């Protein structure tokens, strides 16, 4: 079993409240879940209304497939960044877990 892990940070300059932030983060997490079938959650900066840190995890039998999924997620984030700006993207693959 191989595990893919992603942590990325988004900036939401238009947000005026935590409610605005929750709307953007919740919508993005739901779209990622529906599109890729992955586990997604906000993992840091819960009280900062301009910054969101989101964690993703997924498993596969092949590290090549994990690399493809990571590339697809990064591409998706860049293409769908209307309400946010992607400011950091970290990834790791744990092979042979």
XYZ file of C-alpha atoms in Angstrom:
97
model
C 0.000 0.000 0.000
C 1.216 3.485 -0.873
C -0.101 6.672 0.716
C -0.187 10.118 -0.869
C -0.289 13.170 1.389
C -0.763 16.784 0.329
C -0.878 19.931 2.427
C -1.566 23.222 0.700
C -2.209 26.794 1.755
C -4.656 29.148 0.112
C -5.125 32.877 0.603
C -8.622 34.345 0.315
C -8.143 38.117 0.079
C -11.828 38.948 -0.425
C -13.007 37.329 2.821
C -14.516 39.655 5.400
C -15.500 37.064 8.008
C -14.902 33.493 9.129
C -18.255 32.661 7.540
C -16.841 33.733 4.155
C -13.779 31.566 4.772
C -15.851 28.516 5.760
C -17.888 28.888 2.573
C -14.787 28.904 0.339
C -12.955 26.127 2.216
C -16.018 23.884 2.542
C -16.865 24.301 -1.145
C -13.296 23.550 -2.238
C -13.031 20.481 0.019
C -16.344 19.125 -1.254
C -15.352 19.649 -4.899
C -12.025 17.883 -4.330
C -13.792 14.960 -2.607
C -16.322 14.626 -5.407
C -13.784 14.981 -8.216
C -10.979 12.771 -6.897
C -12.559 10.541 -4.227
C -9.985 11.587 -1.624
C -9.996 12.485 2.071
C -9.866 16.262 2.588
C -9.982 18.496 5.686
C -8.919 21.926 6.878
C -5.935 21.183 9.123
C -4.496 24.537 10.301
C -5.235 28.271 10.574
C -8.865 27.664 11.520
C -9.282 31.141 13.026
C -7.477 33.105 10.306
C -10.128 34.412 7.914
C -7.679 35.106 5.059
C -5.636 31.858 5.143
C -6.708 28.228 4.833
C -4.495 25.162 5.183
C -6.000 21.999 3.736
C -4.777 18.422 4.066
C -5.454 15.605 1.620
C -4.726 11.889 1.799
C -5.295 8.998 -0.588
C -4.026 5.453 -1.149
C -3.078 3.332 -4.144
C -1.177 0.184 -5.011
C 1.041 2.187 -7.385
C 3.267 5.182 -6.668
C 2.897 6.156 -10.341
C -0.851 6.526 -9.863
C -0.235 8.604 -6.732
C 2.071 10.899 -8.723
C -0.643 11.286 -11.370
C -3.270 12.117 -8.734
C -0.976 14.730 -7.152
C -0.431 16.351 -10.566
C -4.179 16.335 -11.290
C -4.999 17.912 -7.916
C -2.388 20.645 -8.396
C -3.712 21.348 -11.882
C -7.288 21.450 -10.554
C -6.330 23.950 -7.830
C -4.606 26.216 -10.339
C -7.551 26.092 -12.756
C -10.276 26.657 -10.141
C -8.712 29.406 -8.057
C -11.478 31.997 -8.410
C -12.067 32.666 -4.694
C -8.548 31.856 -3.530
C -4.868 32.030 -4.422
C -2.689 28.946 -3.999
C 0.353 30.088 -1.982
C 1.980 26.807 -0.882
C 1.794 23.169 -1.968
C 3.611 20.319 -0.206
C 3.410 16.658 -1.069
C 4.775 13.360 0.163
C 4.337 9.764 -0.865
C 4.871 6.972 1.623
C 5.714 3.854 -0.366
C 5.319 0.331 0.967
C 3.393 1.279 4.098
